[in-house]
Amino acid sequence: MSPSRREPPAPIPAPRLPGAVVARADLHDLLDELSSDMLAHAINCAQEFGSFHIALSGGSTPIPFYERLMLDPLCRRLPWSMTHLWIVDERRVPFDDERSNFASIRETIVEHSGIPESHVHPIRAVEDDADLAYERELVELLGARGPGRDRLDFVLLGMGADCHTASLFPGSPALKETRRLVRINDGPSVTPPDRVTMTYPLLNAARLVAALVTGIGKREALGRVSDAYARAGEDRSRRLAEAESAPIVGVQPYAGDLRWYLDAGAAGA
Ligand code: 6PG
């Protein structure tokens, strides 16, 4: 190794979670890992399937990651022309509302990546049939890839301090969905405004699910998630029971990988 080459940053202790856990003391190192994992996965999918389907979350946590994707010279190798960009969940507000997830993803990624416009798939969340329309679009485009390939390749999730992920909130109706891929989620258990969200059946069918959880504000929630996984073990129905109060626990890919990306704040190291 050349003397100028940096040692890879050491992993730090983290709570026990299913799947792989990538925990780094420094946020930049963590985002390095996430972007190089995503890059490798994107290149593989583009080569093997001729396309790469990614679904991104909103919230504040992934913004530095999205900025890195645009700025890091290594990320220039992302095959944007073969990428389809989907949105994990959306608030039922117009695109010009500052709470719109798409507005923020458009500003950080779409406008700078060179991704073809026809490959960008916002959720038209204010429409009455927003969930059905998005599901149709997903089924049509993923279905066109053929059997075994008709799933999302990469899903980036975040987690709230109440352990929600996507717009799957504790005790909310969409947690019970076993068939539909996208659902409107509303009612008293949903933090306003009403949402449209990908459901467990779609998220769990993905090839790779990455959960990016950072900051001390998420530490306690991550501890609860770890305890819930420990109580439920591998059993899918017990995990779904735990997911009623800690929705991220319902994320258990059927035949894909789950990877957690944690910084020192969240990991409690
Ligand atoms: C959203 C999300 C949601 C988010 C968490 C964490 O639209 O808000 O998709 O699930 O990932 O609420 O949000 P922060 O990153 O802002 O903490």
Coordinates of C-alpha atoms and ligand atoms in Angstrom, one line a residue:
M1 CA 0.0 0.0 0.0
S2 CA 1.3 3.5 -0.8
P3 CA 2.3 5.5 2.3
S4 CA -0.2 8.3 1.3
R5 CA -3.1 5.9 1.1
R6 CA -5.5 6.3 4.1
E7 CA -6.3 3.3 6.3
P8 CA -9.9 2.3 6.0
P9 CA -11.8 3.7 9.0
A10 CA -12.5 1.2 11.7
P11 CA -16.0 0.0 12.5
I12 CA -17.4 1.2 15.8
P13 CA -19.6 -0.8 18.2
A14 CA -23.3 -0.8 17.2
P15 CA -26.6 -2.3 18.5
R16 CA -27.4 -5.8 17.2
L17 CA -29.5 -5.6 14.1
P18 CA -30.4 -8.1 11.4
G19 CA -28.5 -8.0 8.1
A20 CA -25.2 -6.1 7.8
V21 CA -24.3 -3.2 10.0
V22 CA -21.9 -0.5 8.7
A23 CA -21.1 1.8 11.7
R24 CA -18.5 4.5 11.4
A25 CA -17.5 7.2 13.9
D26 CA -17.3 9.9 11.2
L27 CA -20.3 10.7 9.0
H28 CA -18.1 11.3 5.9
D29 CA -16.6 7.9 6.2
L30 CA -20.1 6.4 6.6
L31 CA -21.3 8.2 3.5
D32 CA -18.2 7.0 1.6
E33 CA -19.2 3.4 2.4
L34 CA -22.8 4.0 1.4
S35 CA -21.9 5.7 -1.8
S36 CA -19.4 3.1 -2.8
D37 CA -21.8 0.2 -2.0
M38 CA -24.5 1.9 -4.0
L39 CA -22.2 2.6 -6.9
A40 CA -21.1 -1.0 -7.1
H41 CA -24.7 -2.2 -6.9
A42 CA -25.8 0.2 -9.6
I43 CA -23.1 -0.8 -12.0
N44 CA -23.8 -4.5 -11.5
C45 CA -27.6 -4.0 -12.0
A46 CA -27.1 -1.8 -15.1
Q47 CA -24.7 -4.4 -16.6
E48 CA -26.8 -7.4 -15.7
F49 CA -30.3 -6.1 -16.3
G50 CA -29.8 -3.1 -18.5
S51 CA -31.4 -0.8 -15.9
F52 CA -31.1 0.2 -12.2
H53 CA -34.2 1.0 -10.2
I54 CA -33.6 3.0 -7.1
A55 CA -36.1 4.3 -4.5
L56 CA -35.1 7.2 -2.3
S57 CA -36.5 8.6 0.9
G58 CA -37.1 12.1 2.0
G59 CA -36.3 13.7 5.4
S60 CA -33.2 15.5 6.4
T61 CA -30.8 12.6 7.0
P62 CA -30.1 11.7 3.4
I63 CA -29.5 15.2 2.1
P64 CA -25.7 15.1 2.7
F65 CA -25.7 11.7 1.0
Y66 CA -27.6 13.1 -2.1
E67 CA -25.2 16.0 -2.2
R68 CA -22.2 13.7 -2.1
L69 CA -23.7 11.7 -5.0
M70 CA -23.6 14.8 -7.1
L71 CA -20.2 16.2 -5.9
D72 CA -17.9 13.1 -5.3
P73 CA -15.9 12.5 -8.5
L74 CA -16.2 8.7 -7.9
C75 CA -20.0 9.0 -8.0
R76 CA -19.8 10.4 -11.6
R77 CA -19.6 6.7 -12.5
L78 CA -23.2 6.2 -11.5
P79 CA -25.1 5.0 -14.6
W80 CA -27.7 7.7 -14.4
S81 CA -28.8 7.2 -18.1
M82 CA -29.8 3.6 -17.1
T83 CA -31.3 4.6 -13.7
H84 CA -35.0 4.9 -12.8
L85 CA -35.6 7.0 -9.8
W86 CA -38.6 6.3 -7.5
I87 CA -39.8 7.9 -4.3
V88 CA -40.3 5.8 -1.2
D89 CA -43.0 8.0 0.2
E90 CA -44.6 11.4 -0.2
R91 CA -46.6 13.9 1.7
R92 CA -50.0 14.7 0.0
V93 CA -48.9 18.2 -1.0
P94 CA -48.1 19.8 -4.3
F95 CA -44.5 19.6 -5.7
D96 CA -44.0 23.3 -5.0
D97 CA -44.7 22.8 -1.2
E98 CA -41.5 22.7 0.8
R99 CA -42.6 19.5 2.5
S100 CA -42.6 17.6 -0.8
N101 CA -40.0 14.9 -0.8
F102 CA -39.8 15.0 -4.5
A103 CA -39.1 18.8 -4.5
S104 CA -36.0 18.1 -2.3
I105 CA -34.8 15.1 -4.4
R106 CA -35.4 17.1 -7.6
E107 CA -33.3 19.9 -6.3
T108 CA -30.4 17.8 -4.9
I109 CA -30.3 15.0 -7.6
V110 CA -32.6 15.3 -10.6
E111 CA -31.5 18.7 -11.7
H112 CA -27.8 17.8 -11.6
S113 CA -27.5 14.1 -12.5
G114 CA -28.4 14.1 -16.1
I115 CA -31.0 11.3 -15.5
P116 CA -33.4 11.2 -18.4
E117 CA -36.7 12.9 -17.5
S118 CA -38.7 9.8 -18.5
H119 CA -36.8 7.8 -15.8
V120 CA -37.9 10.1 -12.9
H121 CA -41.0 8.9 -11.2
P122 CA -42.5 11.3 -8.6
I123 CA -45.6 10.3 -6.7
R124 CA -48.5 12.6 -7.7
A125 CA -49.6 12.5 -4.1
V126 CA -52.4 15.1 -4.3
E127 CA -54.3 13.0 -6.9
D128 CA -57.2 10.9 -5.5
D129 CA -55.8 7.7 -6.9
A130 CA -52.1 8.6 -6.2
D131 CA -51.4 5.2 -4.7
L132 CA -53.0 3.1 -7.4
A133 CA -51.4 5.2 -10.2
Y134 CA -47.9 4.8 -8.7
E135 CA -48.4 1.1 -8.2
R136 CA -49.5 0.8 -11.8
E137 CA -46.4 2.6 -13.0
L138 CA -44.1 0.4 -10.8
V139 CA -45.8 -2.8 -12.0
E140 CA -45.6 -1.7 -15.6
L141 CA -41.9 -0.7 -15.6
L142 CA -40.5 -3.3 -13.3
G143 CA -42.7 -6.0 -15.0
A144 CA -41.1 -5.1 -18.3
R145 CA -37.7 -6.3 -17.0
G146 CA -39.1 -9.9 -16.9
P147 CA -39.7 -12.5 -14.1
G148 CA -37.2 -12.4 -11.2
R149 CA -36.1 -8.9 -12.2
D150 CA -39.4 -7.2 -11.4
R151 CA -38.3 -5.6 -8.2
L152 CA -36.6 -2.5 -6.9
D153 CA -32.8 -2.9 -7.0
F154 CA -31.9 -0.4 -4.2
V155 CA -34.1 1.2 -1.5
L156 CA -32.8 3.9 0.7
L157 CA -34.8 4.2 4.0
G158 CA -34.5 6.6 6.9
M159 CA -36.0 6.2 10.4
G160 CA -37.9 8.6 12.6
A161 CA -37.4 8.9 16.4
D162 CA -40.7 7.0 16.7
C163 CA -39.2 4.1 14.7
H164 CA -41.3 4.9 11.6
T165 CA -39.8 4.3 8.2
A166 CA -41.1 5.4 4.8
S167 CA -44.5 6.8 5.8
L168 CA -45.3 3.6 7.8
F169 CA -46.1 5.1 11.2
P170 CA -46.7 3.2 14.5
G171 CA -50.3 1.9 14.6
S172 CA -51.1 3.2 11.1
P173 CA -53.4 1.4 8.6
A174 CA -50.7 0.8 5.9
L175 CA -48.7 -1.4 8.3
K176 CA -51.4 -4.1 7.8
E177 CA -51.0 -4.1 4.0
T178 CA -50.1 -7.5 2.6
R179 CA -50.8 -7.2 -1.1
R180 CA -50.8 -3.6 -2.3
L181 CA -47.4 -2.1 -3.2
V182 CA -48.3 1.5 -2.5
R183 CA -50.9 2.9 -0.2
I184 CA -52.3 6.2 1.0
N185 CA -51.7 6.3 4.7
D186 CA -53.8 8.6 6.8
G187 CA -55.7 8.9 10.0
P188 CA -54.8 9.9 13.6
S189 CA -51.7 7.7 13.8
V190 CA -50.1 9.4 10.7
T191 CA -48.0 12.5 11.4
P192 CA -49.8 15.2 9.2
P193 CA -50.0 15.8 6.3
D194 CA -51.5 12.5 4.9
R195 CA -49.0 10.4 3.0
V196 CA -48.6 8.0 0.1
T197 CA -46.1 5.3 0.9
M198 CA -44.5 2.1 -0.4
T199 CA -45.6 -0.8 1.7
Y200 CA -43.8 -3.8 3.2
P201 CA -44.7 -6.1 0.2
L202 CA -42.8 -3.8 -2.2
L203 CA -39.9 -2.8 0.2
N204 CA -39.3 -6.4 1.2
A205 CA -39.1 -7.5 -2.4
A206 CA -36.2 -5.2 -3.0
R207 CA -32.7 -6.6 -3.9
L208 CA -31.0 -4.3 -1.4
V209 CA -32.5 -2.2 1.4
A210 CA -30.2 0.4 3.0
A211 CA -31.3 2.1 6.2
L212 CA -29.3 5.3 6.9
V213 CA -29.8 6.3 10.5
T214 CA -27.6 9.1 11.9
G215 CA -27.5 11.5 14.9
I216 CA -27.9 11.2 18.6
G217 CA -31.6 11.9 18.2
K218 CA -32.1 8.4 16.8
R219 CA -30.0 6.5 19.4
E220 CA -32.8 5.6 21.7
A221 CA -35.1 4.6 18.9
L222 CA -32.4 2.4 17.4
G223 CA -32.0 0.7 20.9
R224 CA -35.8 0.0 20.9
V225 CA -35.5 -1.4 17.3
S226 CA -32.7 -3.7 18.4
D227 CA -34.7 -5.0 21.4
A228 CA -37.7 -5.6 19.2
Y229 CA -35.7 -7.6 16.7
A230 CA -34.2 -9.6 19.6
R231 CA -37.7 -10.4 20.9
A232 CA -39.1 -11.4 17.4
G233 CA -36.1 -13.3 16.1
E234 CA -36.4 -14.4 12.5
D235 CA -40.1 -15.0 12.6
R236 CA -41.9 -12.8 10.1
S237 CA -45.2 -12.7 11.9
R238 CA -43.6 -11.8 15.2
R239 CA -41.6 -9.1 13.5
L240 CA -44.8 -7.7 12.0
A241 CA -46.4 -7.7 15.5
E242 CA -43.3 -5.7 16.8
A243 CA -43.7 -3.4 13.8
E244 CA -47.0 -2.1 15.0
S245 CA -45.0 0.0 17.5
A246 CA -41.6 0.1 15.7
P247 CA -42.5 0.0 11.9
I248 CA -38.9 -0.4 10.6
V249 CA -38.9 -3.9 12.2
G250 CA -41.3 -5.0 9.5
V251 CA -38.5 -4.5 6.9
Q252 CA -37.2 -8.0 6.3
P253 CA -36.3 -8.5 2.6
Y254 CA -37.6 -11.9 1.3
A255 CA -34.6 -12.6 -0.9
G256 CA -32.5 -9.4 -0.7
D257 CA -30.1 -7.8 1.7
L258 CA -30.7 -5.4 4.5
R259 CA -27.8 -3.1 5.5
W260 CA -27.8 -0.5 8.2
Y261 CA -25.5 2.6 7.9
L262 CA -25.0 4.2 11.3
D263 CA -22.9 7.0 12.6
A264 CA -21.5 7.3 16.2
G265 CA -24.5 9.4 17.3
A266 CA -27.1 6.8 16.3
A267 CA -25.0 3.7 17.2
G268 CA -24.3 5.0 20.7
A269 CA -20.6 4.4 20.3
Ligands
6PG1 C1 -40.0 11.2 5.0 C2 -39.4 9.8 5.1 C3 -39.3 9.3 6.5 C4 -37.9 9.7 7.0 C5 -37.9 9.7 8.5 C6 -36.6 10.3 9.1 O1 -40.5 11.6 4.0 O2 -39.8 12.0 6.0 O3 -39.3 9.1 4.1 O4 -39.5 8.0 6.7 O5 -36.9 8.9 6.5 O6 -39.0 10.5 9.0 O7 -36.6 11.7 8.8 P1 -35.3 12.6 9.1 O8 -34.2 12.1 8.2 O9 -35.7 14.0 8.7 O10 -35.0 12.4 10.5

